[in-house]
XYZ file of C-alpha atoms in Angstrom:
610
model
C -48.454 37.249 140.237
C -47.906 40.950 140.356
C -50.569 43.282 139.465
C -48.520 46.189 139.316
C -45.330 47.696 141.163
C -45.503 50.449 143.325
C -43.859 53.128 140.919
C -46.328 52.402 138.105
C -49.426 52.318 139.937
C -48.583 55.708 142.038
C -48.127 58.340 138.909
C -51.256 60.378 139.164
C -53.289 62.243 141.519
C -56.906 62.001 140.428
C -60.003 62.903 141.572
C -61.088 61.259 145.094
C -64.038 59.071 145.917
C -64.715 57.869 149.381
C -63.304 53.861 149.994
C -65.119 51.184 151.452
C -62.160 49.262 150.723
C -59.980 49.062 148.861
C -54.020 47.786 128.774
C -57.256 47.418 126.642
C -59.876 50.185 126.187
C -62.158 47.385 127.196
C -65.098 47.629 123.769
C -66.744 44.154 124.416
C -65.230 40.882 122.372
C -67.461 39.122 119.659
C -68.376 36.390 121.880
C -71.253 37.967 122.407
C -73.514 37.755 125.867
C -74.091 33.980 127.343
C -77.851 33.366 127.890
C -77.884 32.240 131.541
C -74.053 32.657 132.470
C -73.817 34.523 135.862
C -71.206 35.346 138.140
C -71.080 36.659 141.933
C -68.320 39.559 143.125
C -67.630 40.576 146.422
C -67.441 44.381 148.133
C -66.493 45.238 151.352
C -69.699 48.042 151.651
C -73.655 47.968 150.967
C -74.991 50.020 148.468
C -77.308 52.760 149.193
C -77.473 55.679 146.420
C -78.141 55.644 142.958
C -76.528 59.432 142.662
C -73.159 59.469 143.758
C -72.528 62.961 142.702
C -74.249 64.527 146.117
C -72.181 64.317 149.011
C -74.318 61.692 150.549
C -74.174 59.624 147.793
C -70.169 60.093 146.475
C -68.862 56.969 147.644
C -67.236 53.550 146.249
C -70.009 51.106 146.809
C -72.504 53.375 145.068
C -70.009 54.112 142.000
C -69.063 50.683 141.554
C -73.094 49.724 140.950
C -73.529 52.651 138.734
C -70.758 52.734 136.975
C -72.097 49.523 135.054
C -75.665 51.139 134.965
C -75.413 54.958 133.852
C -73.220 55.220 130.921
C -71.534 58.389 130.294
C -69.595 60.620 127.553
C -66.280 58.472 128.741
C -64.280 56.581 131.088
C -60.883 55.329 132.240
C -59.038 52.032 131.067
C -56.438 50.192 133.158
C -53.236 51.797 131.091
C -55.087 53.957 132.627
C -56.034 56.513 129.858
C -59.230 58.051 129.266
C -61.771 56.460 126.681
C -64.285 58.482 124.976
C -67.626 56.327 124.409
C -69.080 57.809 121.350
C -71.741 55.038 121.578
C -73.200 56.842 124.178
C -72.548 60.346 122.564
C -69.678 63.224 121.821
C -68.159 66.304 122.971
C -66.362 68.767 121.377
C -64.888 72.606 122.172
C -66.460 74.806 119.455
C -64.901 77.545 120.702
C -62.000 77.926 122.507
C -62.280 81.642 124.354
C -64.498 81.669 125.644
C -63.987 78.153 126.134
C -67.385 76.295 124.788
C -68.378 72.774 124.726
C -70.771 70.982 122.865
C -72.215 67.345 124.349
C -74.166 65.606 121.692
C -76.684 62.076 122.782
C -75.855 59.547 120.254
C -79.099 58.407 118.652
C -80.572 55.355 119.811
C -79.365 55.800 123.139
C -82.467 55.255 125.690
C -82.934 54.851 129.273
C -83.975 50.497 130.168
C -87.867 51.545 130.328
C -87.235 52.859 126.588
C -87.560 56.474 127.066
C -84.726 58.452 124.736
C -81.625 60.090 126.738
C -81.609 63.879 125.315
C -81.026 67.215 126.822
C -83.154 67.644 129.376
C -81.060 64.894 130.938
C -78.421 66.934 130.011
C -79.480 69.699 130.967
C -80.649 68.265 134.434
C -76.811 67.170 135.125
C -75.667 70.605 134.425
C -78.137 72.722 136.655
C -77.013 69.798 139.541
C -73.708 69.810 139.357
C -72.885 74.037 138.844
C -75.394 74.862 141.321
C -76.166 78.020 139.189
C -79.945 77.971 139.837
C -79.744 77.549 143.762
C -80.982 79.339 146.486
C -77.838 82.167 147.237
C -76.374 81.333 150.625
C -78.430 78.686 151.851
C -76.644 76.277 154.069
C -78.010 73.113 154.630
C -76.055 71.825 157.750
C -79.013 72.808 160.211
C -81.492 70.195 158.570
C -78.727 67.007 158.375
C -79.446 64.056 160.707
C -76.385 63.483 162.679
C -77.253 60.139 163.169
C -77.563 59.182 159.432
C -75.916 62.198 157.785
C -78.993 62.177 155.631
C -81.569 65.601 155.403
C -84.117 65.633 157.546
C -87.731 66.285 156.803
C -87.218 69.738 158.296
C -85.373 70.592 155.050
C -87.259 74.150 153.720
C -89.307 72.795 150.553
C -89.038 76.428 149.095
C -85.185 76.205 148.926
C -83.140 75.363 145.895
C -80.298 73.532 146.385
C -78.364 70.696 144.740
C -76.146 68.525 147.032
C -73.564 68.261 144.533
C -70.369 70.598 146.235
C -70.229 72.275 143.439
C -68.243 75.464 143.881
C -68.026 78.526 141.338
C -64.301 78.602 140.686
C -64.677 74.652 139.202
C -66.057 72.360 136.908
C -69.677 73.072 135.956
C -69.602 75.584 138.579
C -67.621 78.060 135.895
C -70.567 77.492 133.577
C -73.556 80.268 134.933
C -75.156 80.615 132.274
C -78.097 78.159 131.098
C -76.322 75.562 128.152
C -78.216 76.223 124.562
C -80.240 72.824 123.383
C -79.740 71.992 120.197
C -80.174 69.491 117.357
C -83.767 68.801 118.038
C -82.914 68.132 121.949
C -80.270 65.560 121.482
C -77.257 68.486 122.310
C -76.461 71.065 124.926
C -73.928 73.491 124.157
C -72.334 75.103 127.641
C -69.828 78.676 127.593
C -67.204 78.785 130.549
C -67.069 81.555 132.297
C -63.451 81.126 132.519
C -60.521 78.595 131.646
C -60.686 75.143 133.226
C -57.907 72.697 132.442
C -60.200 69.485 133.304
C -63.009 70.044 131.277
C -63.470 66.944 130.014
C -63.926 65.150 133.120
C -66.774 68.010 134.045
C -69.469 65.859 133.118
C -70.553 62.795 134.608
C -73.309 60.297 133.510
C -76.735 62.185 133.704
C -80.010 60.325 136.124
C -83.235 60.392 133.790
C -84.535 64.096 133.651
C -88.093 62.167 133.014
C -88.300 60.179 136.194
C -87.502 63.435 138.614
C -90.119 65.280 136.946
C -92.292 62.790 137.351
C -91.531 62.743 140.933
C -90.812 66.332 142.362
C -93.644 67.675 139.586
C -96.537 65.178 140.321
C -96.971 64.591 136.411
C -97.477 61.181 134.932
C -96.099 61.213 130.900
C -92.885 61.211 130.305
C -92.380 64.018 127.917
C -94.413 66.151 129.826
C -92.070 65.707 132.283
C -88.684 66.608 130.503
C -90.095 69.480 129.029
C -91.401 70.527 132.831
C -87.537 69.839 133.808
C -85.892 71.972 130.983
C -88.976 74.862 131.374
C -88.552 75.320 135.570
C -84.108 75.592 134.194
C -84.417 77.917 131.382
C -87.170 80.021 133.046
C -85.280 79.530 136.253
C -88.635 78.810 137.953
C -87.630 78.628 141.665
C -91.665 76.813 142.793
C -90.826 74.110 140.589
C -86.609 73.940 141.109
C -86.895 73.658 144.333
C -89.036 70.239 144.198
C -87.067 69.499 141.623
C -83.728 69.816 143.117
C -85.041 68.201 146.677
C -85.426 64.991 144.907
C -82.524 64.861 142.484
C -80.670 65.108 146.192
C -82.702 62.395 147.758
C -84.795 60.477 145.420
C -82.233 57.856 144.454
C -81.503 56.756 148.088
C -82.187 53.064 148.976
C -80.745 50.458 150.618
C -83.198 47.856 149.364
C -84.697 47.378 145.873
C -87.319 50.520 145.634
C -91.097 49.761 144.486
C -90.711 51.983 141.865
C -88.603 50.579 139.025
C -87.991 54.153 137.687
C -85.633 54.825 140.353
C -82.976 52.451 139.090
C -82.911 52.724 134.804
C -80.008 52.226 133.519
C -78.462 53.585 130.372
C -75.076 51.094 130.532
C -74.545 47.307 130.025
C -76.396 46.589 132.993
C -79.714 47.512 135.150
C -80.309 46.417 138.724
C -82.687 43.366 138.924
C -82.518 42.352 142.072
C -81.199 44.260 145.999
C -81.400 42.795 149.500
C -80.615 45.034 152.043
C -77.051 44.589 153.363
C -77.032 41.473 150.913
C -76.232 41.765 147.924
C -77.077 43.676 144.706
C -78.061 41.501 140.967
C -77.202 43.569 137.714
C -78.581 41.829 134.677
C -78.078 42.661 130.902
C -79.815 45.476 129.777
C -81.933 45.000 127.209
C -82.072 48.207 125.944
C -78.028 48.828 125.662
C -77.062 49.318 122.105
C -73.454 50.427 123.081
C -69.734 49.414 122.381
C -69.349 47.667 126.294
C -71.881 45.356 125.264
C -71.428 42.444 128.142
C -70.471 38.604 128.043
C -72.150 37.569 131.288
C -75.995 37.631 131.587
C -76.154 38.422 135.737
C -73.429 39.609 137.804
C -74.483 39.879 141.619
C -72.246 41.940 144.017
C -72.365 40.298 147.655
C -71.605 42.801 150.529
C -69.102 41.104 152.731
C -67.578 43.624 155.362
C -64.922 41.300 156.653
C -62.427 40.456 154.572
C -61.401 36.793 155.835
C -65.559 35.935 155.396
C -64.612 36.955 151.657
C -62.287 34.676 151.126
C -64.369 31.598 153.138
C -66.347 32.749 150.540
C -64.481 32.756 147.267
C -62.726 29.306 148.766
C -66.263 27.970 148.812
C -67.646 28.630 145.366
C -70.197 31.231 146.606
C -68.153 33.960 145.253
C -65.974 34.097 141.786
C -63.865 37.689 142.515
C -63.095 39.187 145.528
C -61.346 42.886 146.321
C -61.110 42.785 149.743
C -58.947 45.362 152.027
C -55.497 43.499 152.502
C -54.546 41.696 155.924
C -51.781 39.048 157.185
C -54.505 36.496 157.521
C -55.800 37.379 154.163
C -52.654 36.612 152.478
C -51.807 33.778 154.086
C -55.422 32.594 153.830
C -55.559 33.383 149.700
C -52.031 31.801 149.570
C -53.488 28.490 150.721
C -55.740 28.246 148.044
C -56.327 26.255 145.035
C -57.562 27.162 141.402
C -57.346 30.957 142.242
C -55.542 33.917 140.998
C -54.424 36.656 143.110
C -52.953 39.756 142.086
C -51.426 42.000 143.872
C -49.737 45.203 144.170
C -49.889 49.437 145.657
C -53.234 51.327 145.191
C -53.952 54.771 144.402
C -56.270 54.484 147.488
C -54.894 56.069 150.419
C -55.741 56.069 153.940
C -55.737 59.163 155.976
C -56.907 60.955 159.005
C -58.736 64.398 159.058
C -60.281 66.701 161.856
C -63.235 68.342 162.076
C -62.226 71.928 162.075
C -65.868 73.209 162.719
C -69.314 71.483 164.168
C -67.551 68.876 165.209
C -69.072 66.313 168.151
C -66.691 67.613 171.003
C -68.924 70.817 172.850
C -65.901 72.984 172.519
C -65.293 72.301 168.704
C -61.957 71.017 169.910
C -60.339 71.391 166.610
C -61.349 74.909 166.108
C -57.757 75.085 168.312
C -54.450 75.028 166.297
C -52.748 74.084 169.241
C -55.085 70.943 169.880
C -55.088 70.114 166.085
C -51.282 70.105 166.389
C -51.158 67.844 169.531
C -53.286 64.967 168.309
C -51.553 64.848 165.251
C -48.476 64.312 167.070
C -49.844 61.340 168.708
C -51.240 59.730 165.251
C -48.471 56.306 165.278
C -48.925 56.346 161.489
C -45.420 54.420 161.695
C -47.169 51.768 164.094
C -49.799 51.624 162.365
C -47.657 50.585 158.430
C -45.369 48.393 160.378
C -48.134 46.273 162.802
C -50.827 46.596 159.775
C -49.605 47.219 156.348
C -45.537 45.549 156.414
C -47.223 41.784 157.002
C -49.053 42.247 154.073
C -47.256 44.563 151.705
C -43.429 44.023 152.775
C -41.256 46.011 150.828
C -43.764 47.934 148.905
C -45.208 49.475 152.542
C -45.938 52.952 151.889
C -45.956 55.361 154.680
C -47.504 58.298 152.575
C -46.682 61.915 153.475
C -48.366 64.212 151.347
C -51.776 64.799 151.492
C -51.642 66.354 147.503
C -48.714 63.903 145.834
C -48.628 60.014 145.231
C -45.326 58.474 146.242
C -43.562 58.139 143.369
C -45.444 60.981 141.266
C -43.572 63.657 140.304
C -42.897 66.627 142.820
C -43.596 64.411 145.639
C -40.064 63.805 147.195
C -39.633 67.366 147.107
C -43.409 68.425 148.673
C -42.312 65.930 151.536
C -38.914 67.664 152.107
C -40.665 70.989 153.045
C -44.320 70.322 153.528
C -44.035 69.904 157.427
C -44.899 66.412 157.732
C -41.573 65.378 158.857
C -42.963 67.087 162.264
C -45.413 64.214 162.251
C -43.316 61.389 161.191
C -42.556 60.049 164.916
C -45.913 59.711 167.707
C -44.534 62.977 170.477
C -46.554 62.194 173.711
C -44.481 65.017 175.328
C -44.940 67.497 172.571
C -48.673 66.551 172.361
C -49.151 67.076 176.151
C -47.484 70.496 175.955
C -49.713 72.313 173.700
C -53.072 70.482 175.144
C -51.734 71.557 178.114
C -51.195 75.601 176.949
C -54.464 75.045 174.683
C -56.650 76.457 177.667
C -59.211 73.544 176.286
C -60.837 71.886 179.307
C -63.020 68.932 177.180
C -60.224 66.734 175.891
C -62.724 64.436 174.246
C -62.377 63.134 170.929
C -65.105 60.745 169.043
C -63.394 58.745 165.970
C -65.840 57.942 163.164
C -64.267 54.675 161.090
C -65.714 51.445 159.890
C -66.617 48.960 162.716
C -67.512 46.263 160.340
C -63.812 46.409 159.175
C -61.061 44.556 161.072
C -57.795 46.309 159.615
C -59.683 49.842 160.560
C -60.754 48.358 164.247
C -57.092 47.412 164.719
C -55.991 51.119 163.750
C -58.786 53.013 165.842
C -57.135 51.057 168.883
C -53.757 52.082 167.983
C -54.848 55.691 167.704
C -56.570 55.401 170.552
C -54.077 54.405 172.741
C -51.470 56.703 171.775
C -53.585 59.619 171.948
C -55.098 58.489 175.489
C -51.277 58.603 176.628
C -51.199 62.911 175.826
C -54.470 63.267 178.011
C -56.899 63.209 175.037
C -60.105 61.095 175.732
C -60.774 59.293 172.687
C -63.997 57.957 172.188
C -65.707 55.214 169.494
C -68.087 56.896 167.042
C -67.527 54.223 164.780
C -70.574 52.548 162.764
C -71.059 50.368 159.838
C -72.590 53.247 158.279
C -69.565 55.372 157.805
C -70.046 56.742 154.595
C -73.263 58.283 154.800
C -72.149 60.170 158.064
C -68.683 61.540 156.645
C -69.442 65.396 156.419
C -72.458 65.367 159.128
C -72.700 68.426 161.634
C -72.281 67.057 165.106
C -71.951 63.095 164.377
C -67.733 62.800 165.089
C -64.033 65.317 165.745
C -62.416 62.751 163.669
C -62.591 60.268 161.250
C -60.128 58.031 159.082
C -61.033 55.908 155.671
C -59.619 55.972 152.143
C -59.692 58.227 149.144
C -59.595 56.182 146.018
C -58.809 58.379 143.253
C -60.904 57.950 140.160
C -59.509 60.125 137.417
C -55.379 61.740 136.408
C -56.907 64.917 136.321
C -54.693 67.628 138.069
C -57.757 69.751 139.804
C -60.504 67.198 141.077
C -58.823 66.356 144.457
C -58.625 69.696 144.999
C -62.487 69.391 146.448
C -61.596 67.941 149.411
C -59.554 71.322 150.318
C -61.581 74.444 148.889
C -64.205 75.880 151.071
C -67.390 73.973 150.427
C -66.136 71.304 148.030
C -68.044 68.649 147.458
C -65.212 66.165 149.256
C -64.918 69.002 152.019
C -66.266 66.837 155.123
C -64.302 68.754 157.221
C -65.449 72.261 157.374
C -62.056 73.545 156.317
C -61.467 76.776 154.778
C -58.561 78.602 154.001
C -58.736 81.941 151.567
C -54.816 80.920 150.365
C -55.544 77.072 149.543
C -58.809 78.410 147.906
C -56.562 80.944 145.942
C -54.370 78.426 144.805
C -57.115 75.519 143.811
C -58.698 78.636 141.709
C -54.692 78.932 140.270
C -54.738 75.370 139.122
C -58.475 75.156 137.756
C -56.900 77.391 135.036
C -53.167 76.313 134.758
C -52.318 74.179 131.889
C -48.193 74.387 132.471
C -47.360 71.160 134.314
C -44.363 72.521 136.094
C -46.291 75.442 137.391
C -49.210 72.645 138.324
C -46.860 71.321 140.462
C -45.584 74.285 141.819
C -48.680 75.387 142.929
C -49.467 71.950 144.434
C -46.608 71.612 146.405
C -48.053 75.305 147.791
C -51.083 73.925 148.549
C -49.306 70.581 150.316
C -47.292 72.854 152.958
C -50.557 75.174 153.201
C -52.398 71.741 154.827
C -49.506 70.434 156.761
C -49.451 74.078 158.566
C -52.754 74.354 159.107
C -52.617 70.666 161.329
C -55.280 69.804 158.474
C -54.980 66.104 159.448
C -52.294 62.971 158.763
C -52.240 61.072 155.324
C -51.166 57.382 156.576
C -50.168 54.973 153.912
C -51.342 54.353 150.044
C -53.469 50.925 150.528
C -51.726 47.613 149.807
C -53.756 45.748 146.866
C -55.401 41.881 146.568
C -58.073 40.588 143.644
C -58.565 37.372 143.789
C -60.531 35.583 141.528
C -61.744 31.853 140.473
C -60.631 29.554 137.307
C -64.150 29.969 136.634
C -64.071 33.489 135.167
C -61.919 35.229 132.770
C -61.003 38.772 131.914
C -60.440 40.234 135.146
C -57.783 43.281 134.892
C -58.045 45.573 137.751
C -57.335 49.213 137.531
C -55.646 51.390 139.889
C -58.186 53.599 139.500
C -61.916 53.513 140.756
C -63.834 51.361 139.736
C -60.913 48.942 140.349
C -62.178 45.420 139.307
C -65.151 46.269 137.855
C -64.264 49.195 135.200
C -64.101 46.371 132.639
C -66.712 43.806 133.965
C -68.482 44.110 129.997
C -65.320 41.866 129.326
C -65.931 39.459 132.062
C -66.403 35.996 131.037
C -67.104 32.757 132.050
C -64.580 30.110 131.344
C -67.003 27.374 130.414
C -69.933 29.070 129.175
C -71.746 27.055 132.072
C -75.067 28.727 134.091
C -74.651 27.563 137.456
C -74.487 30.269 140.260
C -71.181 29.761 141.157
């Protein structure tokens, strides 16, 4: 059956979350949660942060995990629409100019070892994510580990700085000066500095205040160590903010289940119980969750299974009850063969594009430092090739060659963005073209080193075909693909190009807009341009739609000019899931399958694995 067509599924531009892959506000039902029922999901990617708000971290595979194990203020349904979760607390603008927000902890609401949620956790989040307390001008890109895009033990441990891309024109980022706590530490109240038309999407769910205190501090009780956390922010102590910020950036790394239980609580439905390196990760009730998204299903494990046809082998087997995987031929043909199994299908708001590394890039000569280069490999990009050999099996008619690296097709103000934007330049591979301006470049290392997913087939397939054509203009491209992809998007030295997916994860109107200003948080490219930085600083503050558009169809043309890179084509869509369970209802936005997995049920009531 359909999932969803292509025109209802591409109506928003949201904010973007790096892909491994790929109508009810979702409360909970009455049922009430199964002793012993479990159930086993596939993703394409291993997990390996618990904080995907630092640049490291911000990726699918994390968000997915946390999403069901830090609650937040709200989320987004499948309409989609946002929610807001008062069981987990409330906001509210008390004032309007200067615009003012209070966020208020419901009571009751504690962290799985029992310790209360309150405003140092708060309060945490906000020093994190507006980077007001850090060190002025620090750049971190001399202490990253181009091999693992991780910091390296060089880092200064007398710095201050939060990985979180925040900039000061955005977000938290307008918010400098230190929220008020209120209501006997359950509140924060936070003043903009100036106008911002997402607001309500500024604040995502908050890591325990208590267990980084513990951590970066050296203390050992718990309230000692919030009130350490909100003391070194309000007195803006940089001896203990710079510990303090070090391991917020770092501390929730691991690829394995961590000694130290602290390092995983949970304040959602579920906690992690369970994590095998490149395995699998086990969620399990949490005992401690007193909220509306109460779950169904005592244990859901999430099995990391890179190639797509090994997910449905698995799904066909029993091992698995929902897969997600990224859409193929064989995967079609292979899910069409199958018994007892529902697949939906449809367009996703993920899209795949390609973007070049316009500073410390792998290349010696920082090839894409050069216009003329940037403009003669883009030429050679077959994104045509690439839809009709890799996307048209699988998708047919609703194949989407995407051409805007702001719009969704379909979204308003994207037929017209595409008429002037430039891409039409790029719309057919020009060896000639390409081998004209390499050749008046004056660049004498033509090498270019591709970061993408090896462990993926569909991405190994479209390296080659990139390859290939660019290989044909005198480029020499290279392979600097690895299974660990993610973590090395955004590293000094590791790659001059990479392609993978944004998946958006919100309908706000500013928050892809990181991925172009100067030192975003989705900025992996080193690109900067003062006009596309005026004009995201135009639409933090605009609350006219046609003028929103306007200004992103400004901002569109800006990137197309600039060579910024090639958007490809929006992702074709499969879930596929067993008689078994019940109450699957992707979303087109991320989390995808799992944004309602509290509703997930077994069909009868059994506890076998599955």
């Amino acid at each position: 059956m359909k999932r969803i067509s292509a025109a209802v599924a591409l109506t928003a531009v949201g904010a973007l979350v790096i892909s491994g892959c790929a109508a009810t506000e979702g409360g909970g039902d009455d049922s009430g949660l199964v002793e012993g029922s479990s159930i086993t999901a596939a993703w394409n990617q291993p997990f390996y942060s618990y904080n995907g708000n630092t640049s490291f971290g911000n990726a699918t595979a994390n968000n997915n995990i946390t999403y069901l194990t830090l609650d937040g203020f709200n989320y987004y349904n499948n309409t989609p629409e946002l929610v807001k979760n008062t069981s987990f607390g409330s906001y509210e603008v008390v004032e309007e100019d200067p615009l003012t927000v209070k966020y208020t902890v419901a009571d009751g609401v504690n962290w799985s070892d029992g310790t209360p949620v309150d405003a140092s956790d708060l309060l945490l989040e906000w020093a994190a994510l507006s980077r007001a307390l850090d060190t002025p001008d620090f750049d971190p890109a001399d202490f990253t580990d181009p091999d693992t895009g991780e910091f390296t033990d060089a880092f200064p441990t007398d710095v201050v700085y939060f990985d979180s891309g925040a900039t000061p024109t955005a977000g938290l980022g307008l918010v400098t000066q230190t929220p008020e706590i209120g209501d006997d530490g359950k509140s924060i109240t936070m003043v903009y500095d100036a106008q911002f038309v997402d607001w309500e999407l500024s604040f995502p769910s908050p890591l325990p205040a208590h267990v980084v205190g513990k951590n970066a501090l050296g203390l050992d009780d718990n309230e000692e160590a919030k009130q350490a956390v909100i003391d070194a922010i309000q007195n803006k102590d940089d001896a203990a903010l710079a510990p303090i910020s070090s391991f917020w950036n770092t501390g929730f790394n691991f690829t394995e289940l961590p000694d130290d239980p602290e390092l995983y609580l949970a304040t959602g439905p579920y906690v992690i119980s369970d994590f095998v390196a490149d395995q699998y990760v086990t969620l399990t009730a949490n005992p401690e969750y007193k909220g509306d998204n109460a779950p169904n299903i005592e244990e859901i494990t999430i099995r990391f299974i890179p190639d797509p046809l090994a997910a449905v082998q698995a799904l066909e087997n029993g091992e698995v009850d929902i897969i997600s995987p990224q859409a193929t031929a064989d995967i079609k043909t292979a899910l069409d063969a199958l018994d007892g199994i529902t697949v939906l299908t449809g367009v996703e708001g993920t899209y795949e594009h390609l973007d070049l590394q316009f500073d410390q890039g792998k290349n010696p000569e920082n090839i894409f430092s050069n216009p003329k280069v940037r403009e003669a490999f883009l030429k050679t990009v077959p994104r045509q090739e690439i839809l009709d050999k890799l996307i048209v099996p699988i998708a047919g008619e609703d194949a989407l060659l995407r051409s805007s690296q702001i719009f969704v097709p379909g979204a308003e103000g994207y037929d017209e963005s595409v008429a002037n934007n430039g891409s039409e330049a790029f719309a057919d591979v020009d060896i000639e073209g390409a081998k004209a301006l390499l050749a008046e470049s004056g660049v004498t290392d033509t090498s270019v080193c591709i970061l993408y997913a090896t462990n993926n087939p569909r991405r190994v397939n479209e390296f080659a075909l990139i390859q290939a054509s660019a290989n044909q203009a005198g480029f020499n491209v290279t392979d600097c693909g690895s299974d660990q992809w993610g973590g090395l998007l955004g590293t000094p030295g590791a790659y001059d190009a990479s392609f993978f997916g944004w998946q958006s994860t919100s309908l706000g109107v500013t928050n892809s807009l990181p991925t172009f200003q100067t030192g975003g948080i989705n900025n992996l490219n080193f690109y900067s341009n003062a006009e596309a930085d005026a004009i995201v600083e135009q639409l933090n503050v605009e609350f006219d739609t046609d003028k929103q558009i306007e200004l992103q169809q400004q901002l569109d043309k800006i990137l197309w000019d600039d060579f910024y890179g090639v958007t490809i084509f929006q992702f074709p869509g499969v879930t596929a899931f067993s008689d078994r369970v019940e109450g699957i209802d992707p979303s087109i936005l991320a989390p995808t399958i799992f944004w309602n997995a509290w509703d997930w049920a077994v069909t009868d009531s059994g506890s076998d694995e599955g």
